[in-house]
XYZ file of C-alpha atoms in Angstrom:
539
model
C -12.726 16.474 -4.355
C -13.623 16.442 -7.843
C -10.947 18.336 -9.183
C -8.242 15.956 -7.869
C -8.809 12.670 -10.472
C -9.435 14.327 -13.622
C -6.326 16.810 -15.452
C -7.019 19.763 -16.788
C -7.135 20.201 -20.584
C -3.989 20.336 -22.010
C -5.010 21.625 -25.102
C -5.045 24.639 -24.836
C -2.973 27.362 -24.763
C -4.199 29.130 -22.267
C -4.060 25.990 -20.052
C -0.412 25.495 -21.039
C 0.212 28.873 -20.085
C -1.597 28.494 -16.858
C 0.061 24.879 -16.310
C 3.929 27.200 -16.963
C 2.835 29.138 -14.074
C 2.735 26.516 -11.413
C 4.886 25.089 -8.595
C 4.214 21.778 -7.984
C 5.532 18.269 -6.998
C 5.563 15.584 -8.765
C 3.858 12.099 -7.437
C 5.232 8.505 -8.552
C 3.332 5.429 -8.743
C 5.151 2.265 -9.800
C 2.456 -0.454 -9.180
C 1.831 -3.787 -10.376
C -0.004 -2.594 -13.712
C 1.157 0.523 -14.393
C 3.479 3.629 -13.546
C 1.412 6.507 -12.878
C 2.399 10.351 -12.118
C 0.187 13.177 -11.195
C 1.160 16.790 -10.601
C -0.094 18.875 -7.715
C 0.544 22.705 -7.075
C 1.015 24.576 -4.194
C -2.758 24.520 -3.167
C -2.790 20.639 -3.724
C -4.921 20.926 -6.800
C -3.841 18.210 -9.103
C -3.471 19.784 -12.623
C -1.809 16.988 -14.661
C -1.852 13.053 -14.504
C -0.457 10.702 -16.457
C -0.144 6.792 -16.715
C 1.689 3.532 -18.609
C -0.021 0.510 -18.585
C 2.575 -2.340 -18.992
C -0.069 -4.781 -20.621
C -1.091 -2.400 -22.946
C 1.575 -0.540 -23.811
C 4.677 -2.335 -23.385
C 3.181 -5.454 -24.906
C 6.897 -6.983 -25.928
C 7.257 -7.797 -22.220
C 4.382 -10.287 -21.950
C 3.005 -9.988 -18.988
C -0.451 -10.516 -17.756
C -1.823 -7.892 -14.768
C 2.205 -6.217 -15.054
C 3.386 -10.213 -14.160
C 4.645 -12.967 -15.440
C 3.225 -16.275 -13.054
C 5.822 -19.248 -13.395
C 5.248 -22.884 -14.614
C 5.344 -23.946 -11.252
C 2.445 -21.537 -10.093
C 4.015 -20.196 -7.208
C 6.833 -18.098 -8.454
C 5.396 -14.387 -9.838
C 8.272 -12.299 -11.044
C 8.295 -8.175 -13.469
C 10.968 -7.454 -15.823
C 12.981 -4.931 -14.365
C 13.585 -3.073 -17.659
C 9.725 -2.748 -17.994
C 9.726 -0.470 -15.453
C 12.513 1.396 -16.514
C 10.777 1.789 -20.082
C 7.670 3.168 -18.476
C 9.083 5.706 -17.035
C 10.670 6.463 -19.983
C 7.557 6.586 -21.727
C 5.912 8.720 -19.363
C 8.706 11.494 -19.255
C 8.351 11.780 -23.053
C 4.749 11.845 -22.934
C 4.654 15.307 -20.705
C 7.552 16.667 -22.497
C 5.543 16.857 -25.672
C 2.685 17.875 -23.984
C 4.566 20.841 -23.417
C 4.799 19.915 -19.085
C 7.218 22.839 -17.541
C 9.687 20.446 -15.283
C 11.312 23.404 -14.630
C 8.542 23.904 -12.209
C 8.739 21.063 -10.218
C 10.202 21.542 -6.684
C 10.742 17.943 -5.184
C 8.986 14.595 -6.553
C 8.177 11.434 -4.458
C 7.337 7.966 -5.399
C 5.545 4.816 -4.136
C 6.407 0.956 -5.056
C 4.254 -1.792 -4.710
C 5.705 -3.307 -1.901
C 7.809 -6.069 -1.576
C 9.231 -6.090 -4.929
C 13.248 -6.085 -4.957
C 15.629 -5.235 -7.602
C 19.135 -6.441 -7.821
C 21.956 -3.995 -8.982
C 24.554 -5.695 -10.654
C 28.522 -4.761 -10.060
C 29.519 -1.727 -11.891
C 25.521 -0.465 -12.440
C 26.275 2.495 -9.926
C 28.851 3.768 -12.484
C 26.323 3.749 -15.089
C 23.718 5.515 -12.852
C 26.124 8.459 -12.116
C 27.206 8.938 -15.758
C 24.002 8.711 -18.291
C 24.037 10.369 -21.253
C 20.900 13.003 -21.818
C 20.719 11.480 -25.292
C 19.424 8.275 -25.095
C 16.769 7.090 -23.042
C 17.367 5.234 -19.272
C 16.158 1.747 -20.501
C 18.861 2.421 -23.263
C 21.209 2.559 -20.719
C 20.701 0.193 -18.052
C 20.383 -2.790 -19.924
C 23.394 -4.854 -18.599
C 22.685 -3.171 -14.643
C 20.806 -5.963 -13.512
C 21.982 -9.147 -11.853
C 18.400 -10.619 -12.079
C 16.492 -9.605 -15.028
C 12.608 -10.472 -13.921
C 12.525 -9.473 -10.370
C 10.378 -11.137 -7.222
C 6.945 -8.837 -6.908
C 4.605 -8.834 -3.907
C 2.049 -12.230 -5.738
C 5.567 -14.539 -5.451
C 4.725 -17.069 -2.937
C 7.672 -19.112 -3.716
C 9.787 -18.947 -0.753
C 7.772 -21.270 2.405
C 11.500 -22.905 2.913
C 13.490 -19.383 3.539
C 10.273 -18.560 5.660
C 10.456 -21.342 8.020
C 14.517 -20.858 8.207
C 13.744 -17.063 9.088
C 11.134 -17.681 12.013
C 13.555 -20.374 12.844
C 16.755 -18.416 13.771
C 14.916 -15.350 15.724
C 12.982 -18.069 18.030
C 9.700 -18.667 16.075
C 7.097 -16.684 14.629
C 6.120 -14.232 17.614
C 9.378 -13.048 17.703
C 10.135 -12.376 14.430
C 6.543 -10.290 14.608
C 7.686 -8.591 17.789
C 11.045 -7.661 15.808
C 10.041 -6.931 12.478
C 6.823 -6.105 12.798
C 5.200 -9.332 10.571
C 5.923 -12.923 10.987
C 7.691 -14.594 7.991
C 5.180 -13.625 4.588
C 6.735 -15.329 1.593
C 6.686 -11.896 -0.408
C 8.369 -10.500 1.803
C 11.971 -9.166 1.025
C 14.331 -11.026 3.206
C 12.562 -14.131 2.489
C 12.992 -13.352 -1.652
C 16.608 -12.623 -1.222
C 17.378 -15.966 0.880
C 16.302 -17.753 -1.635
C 18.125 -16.511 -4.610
C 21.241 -16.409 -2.414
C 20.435 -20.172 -2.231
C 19.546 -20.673 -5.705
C 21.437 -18.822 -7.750
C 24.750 -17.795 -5.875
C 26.184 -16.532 -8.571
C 23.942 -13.889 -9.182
C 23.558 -13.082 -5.783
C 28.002 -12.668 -5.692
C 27.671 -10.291 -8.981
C 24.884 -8.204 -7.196
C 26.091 -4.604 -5.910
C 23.321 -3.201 -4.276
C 19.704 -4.360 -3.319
C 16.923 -1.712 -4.007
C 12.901 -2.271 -3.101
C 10.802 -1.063 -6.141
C 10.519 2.441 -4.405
C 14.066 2.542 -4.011
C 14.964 1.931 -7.157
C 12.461 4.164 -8.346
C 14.109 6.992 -6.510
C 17.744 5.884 -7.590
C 16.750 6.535 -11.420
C 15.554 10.160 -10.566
C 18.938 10.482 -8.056
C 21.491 9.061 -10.740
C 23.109 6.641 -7.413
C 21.425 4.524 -4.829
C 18.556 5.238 -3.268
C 18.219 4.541 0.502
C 15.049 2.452 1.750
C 12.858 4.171 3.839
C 11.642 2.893 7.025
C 8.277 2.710 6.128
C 8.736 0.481 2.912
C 11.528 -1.321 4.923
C 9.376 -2.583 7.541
C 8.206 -5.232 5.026
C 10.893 -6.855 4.406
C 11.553 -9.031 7.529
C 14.595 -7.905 8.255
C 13.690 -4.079 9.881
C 13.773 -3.666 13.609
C 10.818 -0.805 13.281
C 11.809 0.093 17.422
C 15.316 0.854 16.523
C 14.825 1.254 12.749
C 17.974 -0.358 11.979
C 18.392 -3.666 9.936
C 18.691 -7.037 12.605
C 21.515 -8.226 12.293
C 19.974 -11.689 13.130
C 17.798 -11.446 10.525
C 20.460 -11.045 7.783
C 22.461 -13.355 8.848
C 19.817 -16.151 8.530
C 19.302 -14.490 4.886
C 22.637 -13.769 3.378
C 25.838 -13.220 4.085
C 27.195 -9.339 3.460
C 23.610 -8.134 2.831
C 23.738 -5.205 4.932
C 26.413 -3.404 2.757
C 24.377 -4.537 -0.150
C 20.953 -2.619 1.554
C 23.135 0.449 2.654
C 21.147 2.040 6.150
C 17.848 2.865 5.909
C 16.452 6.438 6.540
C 13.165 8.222 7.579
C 10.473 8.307 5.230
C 10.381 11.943 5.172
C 14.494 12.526 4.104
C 15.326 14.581 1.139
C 18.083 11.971 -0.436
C 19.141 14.228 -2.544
C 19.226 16.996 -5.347
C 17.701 14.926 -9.119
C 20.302 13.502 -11.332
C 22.044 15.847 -14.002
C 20.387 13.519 -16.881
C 17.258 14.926 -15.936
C 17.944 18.271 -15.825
C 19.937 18.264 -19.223
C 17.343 15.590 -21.291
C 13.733 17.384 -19.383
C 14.524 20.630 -17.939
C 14.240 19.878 -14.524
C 15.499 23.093 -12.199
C 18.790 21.340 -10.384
C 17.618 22.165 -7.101
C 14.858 20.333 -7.397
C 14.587 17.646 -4.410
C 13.587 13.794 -4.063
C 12.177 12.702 -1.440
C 12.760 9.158 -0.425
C 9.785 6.859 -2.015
C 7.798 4.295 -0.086
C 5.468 1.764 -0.023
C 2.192 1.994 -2.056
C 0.526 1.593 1.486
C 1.900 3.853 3.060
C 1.850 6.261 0.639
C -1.806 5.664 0.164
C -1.870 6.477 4.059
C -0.241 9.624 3.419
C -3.013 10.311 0.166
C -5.799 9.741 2.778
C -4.386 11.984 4.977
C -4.643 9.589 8.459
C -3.935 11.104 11.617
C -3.474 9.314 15.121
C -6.158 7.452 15.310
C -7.974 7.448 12.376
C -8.592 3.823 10.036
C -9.174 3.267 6.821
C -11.262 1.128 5.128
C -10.817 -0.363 1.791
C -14.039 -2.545 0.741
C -13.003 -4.210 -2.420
C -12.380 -7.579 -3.610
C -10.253 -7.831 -0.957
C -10.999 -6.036 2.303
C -7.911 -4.277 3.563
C -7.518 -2.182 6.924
C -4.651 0.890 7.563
C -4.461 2.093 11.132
C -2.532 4.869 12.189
C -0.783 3.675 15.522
C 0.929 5.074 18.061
C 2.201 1.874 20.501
C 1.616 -1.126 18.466
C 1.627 -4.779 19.755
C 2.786 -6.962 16.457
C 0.711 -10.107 16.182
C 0.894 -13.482 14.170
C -1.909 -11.796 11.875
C -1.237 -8.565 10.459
C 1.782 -6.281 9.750
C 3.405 -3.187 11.723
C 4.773 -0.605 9.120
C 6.839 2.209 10.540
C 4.553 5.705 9.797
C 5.227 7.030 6.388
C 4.247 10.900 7.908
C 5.389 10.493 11.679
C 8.711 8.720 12.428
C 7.568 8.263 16.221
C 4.380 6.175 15.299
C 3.286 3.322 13.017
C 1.020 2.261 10.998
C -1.130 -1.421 10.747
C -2.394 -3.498 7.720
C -4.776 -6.060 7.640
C -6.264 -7.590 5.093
C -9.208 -9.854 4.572
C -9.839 -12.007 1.411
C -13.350 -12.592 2.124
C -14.428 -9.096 1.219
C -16.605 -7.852 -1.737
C -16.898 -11.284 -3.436
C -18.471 -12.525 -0.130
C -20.980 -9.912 0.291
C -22.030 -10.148 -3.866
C -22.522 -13.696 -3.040
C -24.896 -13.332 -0.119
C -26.187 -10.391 -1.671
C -26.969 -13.019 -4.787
C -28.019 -15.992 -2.339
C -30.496 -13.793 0.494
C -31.654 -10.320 -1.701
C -31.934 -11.941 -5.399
C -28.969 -9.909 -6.983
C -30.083 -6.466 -5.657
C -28.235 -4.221 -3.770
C -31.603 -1.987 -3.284
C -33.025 -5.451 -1.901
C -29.623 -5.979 0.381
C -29.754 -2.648 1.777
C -33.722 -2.577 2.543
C -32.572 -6.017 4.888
C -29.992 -3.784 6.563
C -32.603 -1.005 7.379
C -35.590 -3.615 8.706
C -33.067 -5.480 11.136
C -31.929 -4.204 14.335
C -28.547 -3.100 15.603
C -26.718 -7.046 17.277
C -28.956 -8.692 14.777
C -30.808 -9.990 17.926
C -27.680 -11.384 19.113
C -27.099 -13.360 15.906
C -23.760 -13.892 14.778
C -21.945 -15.103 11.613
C -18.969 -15.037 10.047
C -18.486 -16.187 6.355
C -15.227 -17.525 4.316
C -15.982 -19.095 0.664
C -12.113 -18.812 -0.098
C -9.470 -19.638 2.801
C -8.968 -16.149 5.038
C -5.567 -15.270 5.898
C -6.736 -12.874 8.996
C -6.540 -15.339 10.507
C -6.684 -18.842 8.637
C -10.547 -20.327 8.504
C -12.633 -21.271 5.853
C -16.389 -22.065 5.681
C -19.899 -20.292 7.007
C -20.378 -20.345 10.837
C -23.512 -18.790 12.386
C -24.070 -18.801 15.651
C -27.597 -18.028 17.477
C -28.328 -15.406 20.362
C -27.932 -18.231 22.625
C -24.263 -19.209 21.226
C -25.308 -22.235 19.481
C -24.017 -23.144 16.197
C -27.276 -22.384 13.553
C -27.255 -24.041 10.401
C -28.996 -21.416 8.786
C -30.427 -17.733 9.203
C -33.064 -16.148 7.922
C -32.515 -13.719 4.067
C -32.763 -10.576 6.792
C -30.518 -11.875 9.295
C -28.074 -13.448 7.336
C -27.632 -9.901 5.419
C -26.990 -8.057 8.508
C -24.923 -11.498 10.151
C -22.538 -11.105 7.509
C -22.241 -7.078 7.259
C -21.784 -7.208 10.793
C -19.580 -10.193 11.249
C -17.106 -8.597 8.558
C -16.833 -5.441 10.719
C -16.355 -7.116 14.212
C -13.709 -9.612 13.044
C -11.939 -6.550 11.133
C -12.278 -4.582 14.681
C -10.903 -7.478 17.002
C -8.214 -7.922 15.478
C -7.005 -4.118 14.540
C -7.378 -4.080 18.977
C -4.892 -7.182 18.591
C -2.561 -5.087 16.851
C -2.822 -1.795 19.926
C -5.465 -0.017 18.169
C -8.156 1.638 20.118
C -11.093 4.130 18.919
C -10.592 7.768 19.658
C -12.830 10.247 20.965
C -11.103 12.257 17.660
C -11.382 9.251 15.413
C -12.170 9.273 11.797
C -13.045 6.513 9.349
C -12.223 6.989 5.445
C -13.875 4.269 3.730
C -12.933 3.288 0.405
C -13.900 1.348 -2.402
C -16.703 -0.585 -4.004
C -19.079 -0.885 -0.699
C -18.214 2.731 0.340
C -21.329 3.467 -1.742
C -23.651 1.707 -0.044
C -24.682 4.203 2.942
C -26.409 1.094 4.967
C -23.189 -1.068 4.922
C -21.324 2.233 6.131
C -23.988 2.790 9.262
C -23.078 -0.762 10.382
C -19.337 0.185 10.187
C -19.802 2.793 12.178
C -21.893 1.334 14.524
C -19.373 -1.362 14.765
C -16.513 0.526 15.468
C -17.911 3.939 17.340
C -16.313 6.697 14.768
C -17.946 8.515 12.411
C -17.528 7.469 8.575
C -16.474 9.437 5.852
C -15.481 8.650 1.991
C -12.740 10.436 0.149
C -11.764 9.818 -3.322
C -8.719 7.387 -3.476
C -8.347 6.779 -7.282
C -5.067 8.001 -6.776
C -3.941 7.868 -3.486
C -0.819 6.171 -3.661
C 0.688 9.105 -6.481
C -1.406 12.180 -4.462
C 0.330 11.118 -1.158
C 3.718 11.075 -3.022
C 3.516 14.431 -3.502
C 1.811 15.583 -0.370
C 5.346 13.491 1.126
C 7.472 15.669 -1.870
C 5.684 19.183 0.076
C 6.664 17.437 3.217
C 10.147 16.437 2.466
C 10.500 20.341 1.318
C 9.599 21.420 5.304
C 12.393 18.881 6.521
C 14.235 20.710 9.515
C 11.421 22.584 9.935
C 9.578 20.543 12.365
C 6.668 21.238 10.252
C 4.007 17.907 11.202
C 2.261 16.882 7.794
C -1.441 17.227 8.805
C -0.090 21.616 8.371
C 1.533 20.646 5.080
C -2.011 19.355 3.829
C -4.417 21.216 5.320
C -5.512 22.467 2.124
C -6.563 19.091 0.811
C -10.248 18.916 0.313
C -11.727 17.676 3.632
C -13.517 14.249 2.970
C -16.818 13.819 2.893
C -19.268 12.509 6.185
C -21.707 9.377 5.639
C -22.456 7.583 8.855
C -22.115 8.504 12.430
C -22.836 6.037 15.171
C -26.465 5.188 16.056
C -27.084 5.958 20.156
C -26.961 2.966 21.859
C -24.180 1.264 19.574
C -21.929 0.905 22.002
C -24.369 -1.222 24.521
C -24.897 -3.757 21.640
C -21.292 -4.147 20.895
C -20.451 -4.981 24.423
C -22.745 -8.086 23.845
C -21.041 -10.982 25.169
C -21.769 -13.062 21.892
C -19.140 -10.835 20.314
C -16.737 -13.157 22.063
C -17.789 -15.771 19.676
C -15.513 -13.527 17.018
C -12.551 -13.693 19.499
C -12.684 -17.591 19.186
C -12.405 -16.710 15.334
């Protein structure tokens, strides 16, 4: 997997020549931080990457971490434009590098998700007619009703949620609808409350894009459709039908389905790229885009999940991606529509209490060492001798809790545990809380189940055995650095099959396989069936 972070020299000119030479996709990352492309040829090597860090290198904007956090601490917007200027940036980096576009077969794209960008009368005209002379953010200047734009961080908008669960008959049913239960970041919820607040702009706006969307509509030269992967976080996506609710809307916004136009599958071809990029870059007109998504779901796509399979991201924050096939939306959690498979779905879940927790016992019960942590995790025994414990420092959000509770073999609430047992209490605590409630959601282990673990923990083998043990599938580890932008273009190769029933585990099969770590200890599954796992239940 080496090969897939790191670009080839460019240099050179017998890498340029080599780099003229290849078909490839193009991959689009417009995150919080930065907007990132990589190219990847026909044999899914990645041979160019590229990236524009808004901090860094669009300093004029301001912002801190891509964002600008308002006085009142809850509101957490990005200037539009900034994006727009990125990608501007980035273009004219790989032209002078000497990057043939007139390579590139289809690109793809990923958004952070639950962004939304508001069109303003008139911009579509703009879109359809740029000049290959001047620069997009040249252009688009006056195309935006709202100039700093809600991002994913906003939690702003606890009125418009209560208003939502409200008219659909409470929280469960907006989850059984939608797929989540009102999240203030998410989309709906954002656009309720400008409606409310500023009406005006809301009147003057044309056309509501998510950040995919609109990162897709500057490579088409006219609106984007959302997809139905990225739209399933809005609120306001039936993902059974995968059509907008129309109760949903209503309690948002009035006309705010013409304003969304119908979503599509995840895997459409929306259309051929926009003239200004074939005239100011040299992209081949045929060339096709492929509707963008979500960052998660693209980085589902990058990791290459089948039915089945979870993956595991162990950073600051713990987050969980499930590949589902008959979910059961709960209060915790979200149900995405499947980014690679319109007939399934995928789950999130994410837990704050993830690598901060375990540096802090790590600090507290193995004196800073993660040698010293992992030796504790080795010298204890599978069910921790039916000691339990579960450990929140910050307030969780899967589900709300906060505070340390052990509990003792005999289901007694402990006080304290021993430096060895409260290693393995937490390790195994994490896992069994992440595991109940990804079987809340309809997922269930597979005798073909894999697990891709990710991030900072995924290099610690001993907290990978317990994750296996946990959840009875083997582990593996697969580089992710880029897995939003690499599973943009594996969706690009895939949106180039469409009609051709082709599934997308055929169109990657020459991804490099990832890499095995842990497989389940015999006996696992007897010590998960312990009954003091129903402690976590009560969690």
């Amino acid at each position: 997997r080496e090969g897939l972070t790191e670009p080839r020299a460019a240099g050179s000119s017998a890498a340029m020549a080599e780099r003229a030479a290849r078909r490839c996709c193009l991959g689009w990352d417009f995150s919080t931080q930065q907007v990132k492309v990589v190219a990847v040829d026909a044999e899914l090597s990645v041979f160019y990457e590229d990236s524009v860090q808004f901090d860094r290198d669009l300093v004029e904007f301001g912002t801190q971490g891509g964002v600008h956090v308002h006085k009142d601490g809850l509101t957490v917007t990005s200037p539009v434009l900034m994006w727009v200027q990125a990608l501007d940036i980035i273009l004219e980096k790989m032209k002078a590098s000497g990057f043939d576009f007139s390579q590139v077969l289809a690109l793809s794209g990923a958004g952070q998700q639950h962004g939304s960008v508001y069109w303003k009368t008139g911009a579509s005209q703009v879109l359809t007619s740029l000049s290959p002379d001047l620069l997009l953010h040249e252009q688009l200047q006056a195309c935006f009703s709202i100039s700093n734009c809600p991002v994913w961080m906003d939690s702003s908008t606890a009125a418009q949620c209560r208003q939502l669960e409200a008219a659909v008959g409470g929280a469960q049913a907006l989850s059984r609808l939608t797929g989540s239960r009102a999240y203030e970041r998410f989309t709906g919820n954002q656009i309720a409350k400008i409606y409310q607040q500023n009406p005006e702009a809301y009147s003057h706006t044309e056309r509501i894009s998510l950040v995919s969307s609109f990162a897709a509509s500057l490579f088409l030269g006219s609106y984007s459709p959302v997809d139905y992967s990225d739209g399933s976080g809005m609120n306001l996506l039936q993902i059974q039908d995968k059509v907008w609710s129309q109760a949903c809307l209503g309690a948002c916004a009035p006309r705010l389905e013409e304003k969304l136009g119908r979503p599509v599958p995840s895997c459409s071809v929306v259309g051929p790229i926009s003239s200004y990029f074939v005239q100011r870059y040299g992209f081949p007109p045929e060339c096709k885009v492929v509707a963008f998504t979500g960052d998660n779901p693209a980085s589902l796509a990058g990791m290459r999940l089948e039915e089945g399979d979870i993956a595991v991201s162990l950073g600051t924050s713990d987050t969980l991606f499930l590949w589902l096939q008959e979910p059961t939306p709960a209060l915790e959690g979200h149900i995405f529509c499947n980014p690679v498979d319109p007939q399934h779905y995928m789950a999130l879940l994410c837990f704050k209490n993830g690598s901060l927790m375990r540096e802090k016992i790590r600090d507290e019960s193995a004196s800073g060492s993660w040698s010293e942590f992992s030796k504790a995790l080795q010298s204890t025994e599978m069910g921790n001798g039916g000691n339990l414990g579960f450990y929140f420092d910050v307030m969780e959000i899967t589900p709300e809790i906060i505070g340390r509770h052990r509990f003792s073999a005999e289901n007694r609430e402990v006080l304290a545990f021993p430096r060895e047992v409260e290693i393995r209490a937490l390790i195994e605590g994490q896992f069994m809380a992440k595991k109940i409630h990804a079987e809340a959601l309809g997922y269930r282990v597979m005798p073909k189940t894999k697990i891709l673990a990710t991030g900072g923990a995924s290099h610690n083998r001993d907290i990978l055995q317990v994750l296996a043990d946990v959840f009875g599938a083997p582990v593996y580890i697969i580089d992710t650095a880029n897995s939003a932008c690499v599973g943009s273009t594996y969706r690009a190769f895939h949106g180039l099959a469409a009609g051709t029933d082709m599934p997308f585990a055929e169109i990657v099969k020459l991804a490099p396989d990832p890499r095995l770590v842990a497989t389940p200890t015999p006996g696992a599954s007897q010590v998960r069936d312990h009954p003091n796992v129903f402690v976590a239940l009560a969690l």
